[in-house]
C-alpha cells in the first residue's frame, strides 16, 4: 500500500557581494602611490563588514580605502576582497603599471660670467621611459620665461639666479630640474699693474 503527499520549496538565488573599487593612478613613475577606494562595493545579503586589499608585490591593507606604494618598476595586480554580514565574499582585481621615473636634465652654458651674460639652455637630455615629452617650460628667478627644448636667458645685472626646467610627458606626469647661475659686475681694465710698489706708477 502506498500514500503520497507533496509540499512546495522555494529556492532563492544566492547573490555574491560585488567588490567594486577604484585605483588612482593606474600608471605612473616610480615610486608610485596608488589610492584605493572600495566604497562602491555592494552586497544583497546584508552589509559589508570587511575590506581586504592585496597586491602581487606583497602589499596589503584592511579598510574601505587605502594607499599602496610601489618602489620598483613593473606591472602589479591589486585584488580587492569584501566580506558581508552573511559570511559571503566577493573579489575583483585591477592591474597597475609602474614605470621608470621621468627625469628633467638641464645643460646650461655658461653658468657664470660677467654681465651682460647670455646663458644657452638645452633640455633635450631629459628622459621619459614610456611616453614622449610634450612640453618644456623654462623659468628664471628674475622672471624670465621660455618654452621649447632649447632656450636662452640674458642677465644684465650681477647676482645669483636659479633657472628651473619643467618637463611634461603625454601621460601628464611632470619633472623639474634647476641650475644656478652666477653673474658678476663687469670690471673696467685699469691698464696698470695693481701690485703695490714703493714708487708711483704713471698711467
Tab-separated table of C-alpha atoms in Angstrom:
chain	number	residue	atom	x	y	z
A	1	UNK	CA	0.000	0.000	0.000
A	2	UNK	CA	1.306	3.492	-0.776
A	3	UNK	CA	0.468	7.040	0.218
A	4	UNK	CA	1.742	10.295	-1.330
A	5	UNK	CA	1.849	13.886	-0.195
A	6	UNK	CA	3.518	16.991	-1.668
A	7	UNK	CA	4.973	20.258	-0.406
A	8	UNK	CA	6.438	23.336	-2.134
A	9	UNK	CA	10.006	24.503	-1.541
A	10	UNK	CA	11.174	27.930	-2.770
A	11	UNK	CA	14.887	28.261	-3.566
A	12	UNK	CA	16.193	31.837	-3.565
A	13	UNK	CA	19.090	32.655	-5.880
A	14	UNK	CA	22.300	33.282	-3.923
A	15	UNK	CA	23.940	36.538	-4.904
A	16	UNK	CA	27.607	37.136	-4.067
A	17	UNK	CA	28.903	40.517	-2.882
A	18	UNK	CA	30.350	42.758	-5.565
A	19	UNK	CA	33.829	44.060	-4.747
A	20	UNK	CA	33.983	47.276	-6.783
A	21	UNK	CA	36.895	49.662	-6.386
A	22	UNK	CA	38.837	52.492	-7.984
A	23	UNK	CA	42.643	52.715	-8.188
A	24	UNK	CA	44.255	56.115	-8.847
A	25	UNK	CA	46.551	56.399	-10.727
A	26	UNK	CA	46.808	53.150	-12.647
A	27	UNK	CA	50.099	54.066	-14.331
A	28	UNK	CA	52.953	56.328	-13.246
A	29	UNK	CA	56.657	56.656	-12.448
A	30	UNK	CA	58.402	55.018	-9.508
A	31	UNK	CA	57.817	55.477	-6.586
A	32	UNK	CA	54.102	55.214	-7.343
A	33	UNK	CA	51.483	55.585	-4.600
A	34	UNK	CA	48.081	54.209	-5.637
A	35	UNK	CA	44.990	55.388	-3.758
A	36	UNK	CA	42.302	52.712	-3.419
A	37	UNK	CA	38.589	53.218	-2.708
A	38	UNK	CA	36.253	50.279	-2.150
A	39	UNK	CA	33.185	52.268	-1.056
A	40	UNK	CA	31.407	51.300	-4.281
A	41	UNK	CA	31.245	47.643	-3.221
A	42	UNK	CA	27.742	46.213	-2.592
A	43	UNK	CA	26.029	43.102	-1.253
A	44	UNK	CA	22.392	41.874	-1.347
A	45	UNK	CA	22.904	39.760	1.760
A	46	UNK	CA	23.119	42.418	4.457
A	47	UNK	CA	26.098	44.708	4.854
A	48	UNK	CA	29.813	44.580	4.089
A	49	UNK	CA	31.810	44.010	7.256
A	50	UNK	CA	35.372	43.684	5.934
A	51	UNK	CA	37.517	45.106	3.127
A	52	UNK	CA	40.801	43.433	2.206
A	53	UNK	CA	43.471	44.654	-0.230
A	54	UNK	CA	46.377	42.624	-1.582
A	55	UNK	CA	48.874	43.258	-4.359
A	56	UNK	CA	51.117	40.904	-6.273
A	57	UNK	CA	54.015	42.970	-4.921
A	58	UNK	CA	53.248	41.860	-1.345
A	59	UNK	CA	51.463	44.992	-0.082
A	60	UNK	CA	48.230	44.632	1.889
A	61	UNK	CA	45.677	46.731	3.779
A	62	UNK	CA	42.342	46.316	5.571
A	63	UNK	CA	39.954	49.259	5.313
A	64	UNK	CA	37.350	50.677	2.963
A	65	UNK	CA	40.056	52.941	1.483
A	66	UNK	CA	43.807	52.524	1.437
A	67	UNK	CA	47.036	53.520	-0.320
A	68	UNK	CA	49.743	51.175	-1.579
A	69	UNK	CA	53.206	52.363	-2.656
A	70	UNK	CA	55.278	50.589	-5.307
A	71	UNK	CA	59.036	51.242	-5.312
A	72	UNK	CA	60.054	49.066	-8.243
A	73	UNK	CA	59.263	49.222	-11.944
A	74	UNK	CA	56.813	46.593	-13.182
A	75	UNK	CA	53.184	45.523	-13.527
A	76	UNK	CA	51.223	44.643	-10.394
A	77	UNK	CA	47.784	43.173	-9.746
A	78	UNK	CA	45.713	44.646	-6.918
A	79	UNK	CA	42.975	42.360	-5.578
A	80	UNK	CA	40.066	43.698	-3.533
A	81	UNK	CA	38.017	41.265	-1.419
A	82	UNK	CA	34.900	42.126	0.599
A	83	UNK	CA	33.113	40.044	3.229
A	84	UNK	CA	29.443	40.641	4.009
A	85	UNK	CA	27.460	40.025	7.184
A	86	UNK	CA	26.318	36.616	5.924
A	87	UNK	CA	29.918	35.481	5.535
A	88	UNK	CA	29.900	35.584	1.753
A	89	UNK	CA	32.896	37.007	-0.091
A	90	UNK	CA	33.420	38.701	-3.417
A	91	UNK	CA	36.630	39.754	-5.173
A	92	UNK	CA	37.809	41.831	-8.113
A	93	UNK	CA	41.226	42.817	-9.461
A	94	UNK	CA	42.896	45.563	-11.462
A	95	UNK	CA	46.398	45.881	-12.916
A	96	UNK	CA	48.650	48.911	-12.448
A	97	UNK	CA	51.914	49.755	-14.211
A	98	UNK	CA	54.928	51.380	-12.570
A	99	UNK	CA	57.381	52.998	-14.990
A	100	UNK	CA	60.866	54.434	-14.683
A	101	UNK	CA	60.984	57.932	-13.262
A	102	UNK	CA	60.585	60.935	-15.541
A	103	UNK	CA	63.869	62.899	-15.363
A	104	UNK	CA	64.447	66.534	-16.306
A	105	UNK	CA	68.023	67.498	-17.215
A	106	UNK	CA	69.441	70.975	-17.865
A	107	UNK	CA	72.530	71.795	-19.908
A	108	UNK	CA	73.402	75.484	-19.293
A	109	UNK	CA	76.348	77.284	-20.942
A	110	UNK	CA	77.928	79.197	-19.309
A	111	UNK	CA	76.831	79.012	-15.672
A	112	UNK	CA	78.870	82.054	-14.594
A	113	UNK	CA	80.361	85.189	-16.114
A	114	UNK	CA	80.176	88.963	-16.208
A	115	UNK	CA	77.091	90.980	-17.086
A	116	UNK	CA	75.539	91.074	-19.586
A	117	UNK	CA	75.587	87.253	-19.559
A	118	UNK	CA	73.602	85.160	-22.052
A	119	UNK	CA	73.039	81.570	-20.940
A	120	UNK	CA	72.184	78.947	-23.581
A	121	UNK	CA	69.820	76.253	-22.272
A	122	UNK	CA	69.210	72.747	-23.569
A	123	UNK	CA	66.733	70.284	-22.060
A	124	UNK	CA	66.997	67.562	-24.686
A	125	UNK	CA	68.865	65.323	-22.256
A	126	UNK	CA	65.638	64.868	-20.282
A	127	UNK	CA	64.196	61.360	-20.392
A	128	UNK	CA	60.848	59.603	-20.056
A	129	UNK	CA	60.566	55.807	-20.358
A	130	UNK	CA	57.188	55.084	-21.887
A	131	UNK	CA	55.764	58.377	-23.074
A	132	UNK	CA	57.021	61.287	-25.114
A	133	UNK	CA	57.854	64.690	-23.664
A	134	UNK	CA	55.280	67.149	-24.964
A	135	UNK	CA	56.346	70.376	-23.221
A	136	UNK	CA	59.465	72.104	-21.907
A	137	UNK	CA	58.919	75.121	-19.658
A	138	UNK	CA	61.806	77.365	-18.532
A	139	UNK	CA	61.632	79.854	-15.668
A	140	UNK	CA	64.308	82.126	-14.221
A	141	UNK	CA	64.208	83.533	-10.701
A	142	UNK	CA	64.318	87.055	-12.175
A	143	UNK	CA	61.039	86.489	-14.054
A	144	UNK	CA	62.251	85.389	-17.482
A	145	UNK	CA	60.271	82.554	-19.096
A	146	UNK	CA	60.620	80.443	-22.236
A	147	UNK	CA	59.250	77.264	-23.821
A	148	UNK	CA	60.841	74.632	-26.026
A	149	UNK	CA	63.605	72.068	-25.653
A	150	UNK	CA	66.190	74.854	-26.147
A	151	UNK	CA	66.137	78.461	-24.948
A	152	UNK	CA	68.367	81.260	-23.665
A	153	UNK	CA	68.214	83.868	-20.905
A	154	UNK	CA	70.219	87.117	-20.706
A	155	UNK	CA	71.202	88.652	-17.366
A	156	UNK	CA	72.082	92.359	-17.364
A	157	UNK	CA	72.672	92.701	-13.633
A	158	UNK	CA	75.073	90.986	-11.288
A	159	UNK	CA	73.598	88.440	-8.897
A	160	UNK	CA	72.775	84.810	-8.287
A	161	UNK	CA	69.920	83.350	-10.322
A	162	UNK	CA	68.119	79.999	-10.488
A	163	UNK	CA	66.836	78.506	-13.729
A	164	UNK	CA	64.089	75.866	-13.461
A	165	UNK	CA	63.105	73.444	-16.221
A	166	UNK	CA	59.755	71.636	-16.024
A	167	UNK	CA	59.019	68.848	-18.488
A	168	UNK	CA	55.614	67.287	-19.129
A	169	UNK	CA	55.041	63.968	-20.883
A	170	UNK	CA	51.957	62.847	-22.789
A	171	UNK	CA	50.761	60.969	-19.712
A	172	UNK	CA	50.522	64.240	-17.793
A	173	UNK	CA	53.467	63.470	-15.489
A	174	UNK	CA	55.957	66.244	-14.696
A	175	UNK	CA	59.556	66.522	-13.540
A	176	UNK	CA	61.764	69.512	-12.734
A	177	UNK	CA	65.439	70.385	-12.618
A	178	UNK	CA	67.290	73.535	-11.543
A	179	UNK	CA	70.574	75.224	-12.424
A	180	UNK	CA	72.347	78.005	-10.506
A	181	UNK	CA	73.738	80.953	-12.472
A	182	UNK	CA	76.229	83.492	-11.095
A	183	UNK	CA	76.577	86.871	-12.823
A	184	UNK	CA	79.355	89.301	-11.887
A	185	UNK	CA	79.699	93.026	-12.495
A	186	UNK	CA	81.896	93.913	-15.446
A	187	UNK	CA	85.161	95.444	-14.259
A	188	UNK	CA	86.907	98.060	-16.402
A	189	UNK	CA	90.529	97.418	-17.336
A	190	UNK	CA	92.711	99.846	-15.364
A	191	UNK	CA	95.757	99.467	-17.640
A	192	UNK	CA	98.312	99.184	-14.864
A	193	UNK	CA	99.761	96.606	-12.522
A	194	UNK	CA	97.813	96.786	-9.243
A	195	UNK	CA	100.660	95.185	-7.276
A	196	UNK	CA	101.758	97.552	-4.503
A	197	UNK	CA	105.063	99.298	-5.144
A	198	UNK	CA	107.022	101.831	-3.139
A	199	UNK	CA	107.084	104.260	-6.065
A	200	UNK	CA	104.098	105.647	-8.021
A	201	UNK	CA	103.157	104.376	-11.448
A	202	UNK	CA	102.474	106.576	-14.454
A	203	UNK	CA	99.111	105.736	-16.023
